[in-house]
Amino acid sequence: MGIVFVLLPLSLLLALCGLIAYFWCVSNGQMDDPDGDSRRLLLDD
Amino acid sequence: MPATSFHQAHGDDLVSVTGKEQKRCRHCGLTSDSEFCCEGCRTVYETLHELGLQEFYRWRDSEANVAQPAANPAFSDLDRFSILQPSHDGDLATFTFEISGIHCAGCLWILDRLSRVQHGVVRTALNASTGELTVWFRHSEVSLTAIARLLSRLGYPPREAQPSDKNKASRLPLLRIGVAGFAAMNTMMLAVSLFQGLYTGIEDDVARVFRWVSLLLSTPAVLWAGLPLYRQALRALTVGRIHIELPLTVAIFSAYILSGVNTFLDRPFVYFDSVCLLIFLLLISRSVQEYAMTKARRASRLGWSVLPATAHLRRGSEIVTVRLEELTAGDTVVIAPGDRIPIDGVIVEGETAVDRSILSGEPHPIEMSVDDFVEAGSLNLTSQVVICVRAVGEDTRIGKILTDMRKRGLEKGALARFTDLVGRWYLAGLGLATIITASLHHETLAECIESILTLYVVTCPCALAFSLPTIYGLMIGRAASRGILIKSAAVIERLASIRKLYLDKTGTLTTGVYQVKKERWFFGCGDIFRSTLAQLTSAQPRHPVSAALRRQLDLPTVDASSCRVVAGKGVEFTDDAGDIWRVGAPKWAGSVEFQSEKKTDSTVVFARNSDILAQITLGDALRDTTPGALARLKELGCAFHLLSGDQESTVRAIARSLDLDEVSALGDLTPNQKAEVVTQAPYVTAFVGDGVNDVLALKAAHVGIAIAGGLEATAEAADIVITKGSLEQVEATVRAARRARRIAVGSLAISLCYNVAAASVAVSGMMNPLIAAFLMPTSSLLVMVLALTVNPFSGRSFSAREQ
């Protein structure tokens, strides 16, 4: 059961990395244009 | 090649970057390395030819049908007066426009590649969600005016972007949602283990660690992500009101604090996952509604002013172009034919006909001469006149109307107010239930705390709080995809309650555009007659009669320099053989009198040397969809009044033709009188209109509905803007609003019944904390799913009509 004390911090660290990546995406303006980005998906280049 | 002629007509701003003649796409005409710029254009081109519709290219390239550069006077002076200040960095300037008309990937494609179309443009960045287009351009190679005209010609009329608290404020809600979601998911993961451990066993150390980690994870969600909710609750409390956010705040902090106490005291029951999930769902529901409403409001916001930005001021013998703000009463301005009059004033020189439809709603030209008063916003149709200024800007009649209608505050609908009322009673009931619970379960402090905690968790009014924003927010979004822009959730509730509709006539029931109703050609309509008529109508293409004739007969634009406009009569032309060709008033052109069957219809004749060749009757016609839409609105239990600035006899005739009660048809009304009629109605009313003369009535009604195609000012004043279609969309919106309200009432009923039942069980002590932890998010998710999956616009009635 002691392995939980290793797995728990690791999983939280992983989740935290995900949250930091989300913060970076939002701050970088990647979520500013959901309509445009969804349509640009259809373009070739 | 069609594409070449298309660009010959419009090639002034389309310069090859390399300076060499380049190939152009055969479909869209843009520069291309091959016959087509992309597979999309090739497919459309081939499809049109396969279906025998290649006529499309002839129509598109005909000068009569190609969209003309926007006559918006603001464009012509963008650079001259530096009305719009681009930011400069050497030769590279940048400017942000707000554009409309984006509706597909093709639009994004062309706007992202504007640098290939316009020499001097370095790059562009388009945000399709906000409609903001940022352009980087070399100031020495291209002007802002040219860029604005290009955008307008491509079909994306631009305006100056509103100064934006760019993105920092708009990104904060996303960050809060992220934090709340992160906390909710991770605490739920730990909560599952803790609750499972209650049955199968879990080591005390592990459980303790899980509880402390849950506390740490939920703290930023409670103390930061949920801040907007607490602020709203406190703000309402400071003015002595209780909104639904207050019991939510109480529930969140109660559950968080009591769970924290249990964590410190090493007790098993904690509900951090429920708290974080509640905050997460609340933030999402509010974001959905706010996003939909912001989009609708942005789409209907007033663009450039309806008045020109400049005027031609006469100073002695010279004429100078000045900003409108520089004019004062007593100045004299020169108004050319085709220009919109920028000021209120009196004609001191010349005679002309003006189009006052912007104010009166009626398209008939009015003859004006010396000493006649003209109003800002009217269109000068025929001849140059000189006007002495009486009022400028906000002091003009149209300026006062526009200023008056700008005040609008945030408001709540009846159901939202009911939710607040429930919130107040909820607090009182919760307090009472807490006392009862504590008195029934007070053997130990631990038991007391757990019973109270169970009660708070299971009776959380979260479903009450986010069901309405979600249902209405989604309805606003779905309506927008159909071209119906709804500006607030409260409007939906009011629209569901209306029983009486006040309808403007011109532009709402009718097309609002002069059309040819009857033609009588006495000698046939041969080529020589058509070409002569094309020449005569090209002299005044914007005159309603000319425009109607050109549309009906598909007349091209030709050189009309040899034509002579006779103010108030018509246009004449003398050919090489000495024959005088005229089109206009019957007595002037053909020396005869004709009486139109209806007073609002006009009769013109086309004659050669006073011999009448054709008699043409023009007027405003009913829209094809009007009778059907009115019939369906009647089925919904709506009654109608017609309100119009037109003659009462005409309005009553329209009412008769639509099988409406003539008593309810009122004519000869001024804008103020229209508003007064609407205000005095003793029931919930909606007004449907499309002109500036409808702005006051739109604001006076409980629900103002603007039909687009009219003025932008009505879109600004209205609660709902119909951008596609007309009265049939009004009927669809009323039906959808009623359905949305039924869904909302159902959600509220489910939430209330659940809360009452759950509270009873929790107070009696029969509620297991594990069950409470399961029921709370389940009930919330159930209401959310109901809101997400039911579409107010769905149903047999909508789909059958769309087919």
mmCIF file of C-alpha atoms in Angstrom, chain A residues 1 4-5 8 11-12 15-16 19 22-23 26-29 31-36 39-40 42-43 45, chain B residues 102 105 108 112-113 126-129 167 171 174-175 178-179 182 186 190 203 206 209-210 213 217 291 295:
data_model
loop_
_atom_site.group_PDB
_atom_site.id
_atom_site.type_symbol
_atom_site.label_atom_id
_atom_site.label_comp_id
_atom_site.label_asym_id
_atom_site.label_seq_id
_atom_site.Cartn_x
_atom_site.Cartn_y
_atom_site.Cartn_z
ATOM 1 C CA MET A 1 0.000 0.000 0.000
ATOM 2 C CA VAL A 4 0.199 4.859 -3.106
ATOM 3 C CA PHE A 5 2.481 7.488 -1.540
ATOM 4 C CA LEU A 8 -0.270 9.859 -5.725
ATOM 5 C CA SER A 11 -0.228 11.484 -10.708
ATOM 6 C CA LEU A 12 -0.776 14.892 -9.170
ATOM 7 C CA ALA A 15 -2.125 16.517 -13.646
ATOM 8 C CA LEU A 16 -0.375 19.719 -12.625
ATOM 9 C CA LEU A 19 -2.965 22.377 -15.863
ATOM 10 C CA TYR A 22 -3.723 24.617 -20.229
ATOM 11 C CA PHE A 23 -2.731 27.910 -18.585
ATOM 12 C CA VAL A 26 -5.012 30.185 -22.688
ATOM 13 C CA SER A 27 -2.426 32.886 -21.959
ATOM 14 C CA ASN A 28 -0.901 32.382 -25.395
ATOM 15 C CA GLY A 29 -4.229 33.177 -27.061
ATOM 16 C CA MET A 31 -8.369 29.690 -26.996
ATOM 17 C CA ASP A 32 -9.234 33.169 -28.263
ATOM 18 C CA ASP A 33 -10.779 32.081 -31.526
ATOM 19 C CA PRO A 34 -12.704 28.802 -31.191
ATOM 20 C CA ASP A 35 -14.900 29.552 -34.217
ATOM 21 C CA GLY A 36 -12.028 30.381 -36.551
ATOM 22 C CA ARG A 39 -13.109 26.212 -39.531
ATOM 23 C CA ARG A 40 -9.409 26.479 -40.356
ATOM 24 C CA LEU A 42 -11.000 22.281 -43.028
ATOM 25 C CA LEU A 43 -8.357 24.158 -44.969
ATOM 26 C CA ASP A 45 -2.612 24.473 -45.625
ATOM 27 C CA ILE B 102 -17.724 35.691 -41.932
ATOM 28 C CA ALA B 105 -13.884 28.344 -43.980
ATOM 29 C CA LEU B 108 -11.195 32.661 -43.280
ATOM 30 C CA ASP B 112 -5.937 35.152 -43.954
ATOM 31 C CA ARG B 113 -4.424 35.650 -47.416
ATOM 32 C CA LEU B 126 -8.306 37.191 -38.131
ATOM 33 C CA ASN B 127 -10.205 36.261 -35.002
ATOM 34 C CA ALA B 128 -13.399 34.746 -36.412
ATOM 35 C CA SER B 129 -15.003 34.547 -32.951
ATOM 36 C CA ASN B 167 -8.232 39.294 -23.904
ATOM 37 C CA ARG B 171 -9.288 34.858 -20.698
ATOM 38 C CA LEU B 174 -11.319 30.297 -18.984
ATOM 39 C CA LEU B 175 -8.537 30.114 -16.419
ATOM 40 C CA GLY B 178 -9.569 25.280 -15.828
ATOM 41 C CA VAL B 179 -8.676 25.492 -12.154
ATOM 42 C CA PHE B 182 -8.676 20.403 -12.483
ATOM 43 C CA ASN B 186 -8.697 15.122 -9.109
ATOM 44 C CA LEU B 190 -9.628 10.683 -4.481
ATOM 45 C CA GLU B 203 -5.610 2.363 5.824
ATOM 46 C CA VAL B 206 -3.802 6.645 3.217
ATOM 47 C CA VAL B 209 -3.342 11.762 3.011
ATOM 48 C CA PHE B 210 -6.222 11.604 0.535
ATOM 49 C CA VAL B 213 -4.633 16.368 -0.664
ATOM 50 C CA LEU B 217 -6.614 20.760 -4.362
ATOM 51 C CA TYR B 291 -20.582 33.757 -24.804
ATOM 52 C CA LYS B 295 -21.828 37.093 -29.821
#
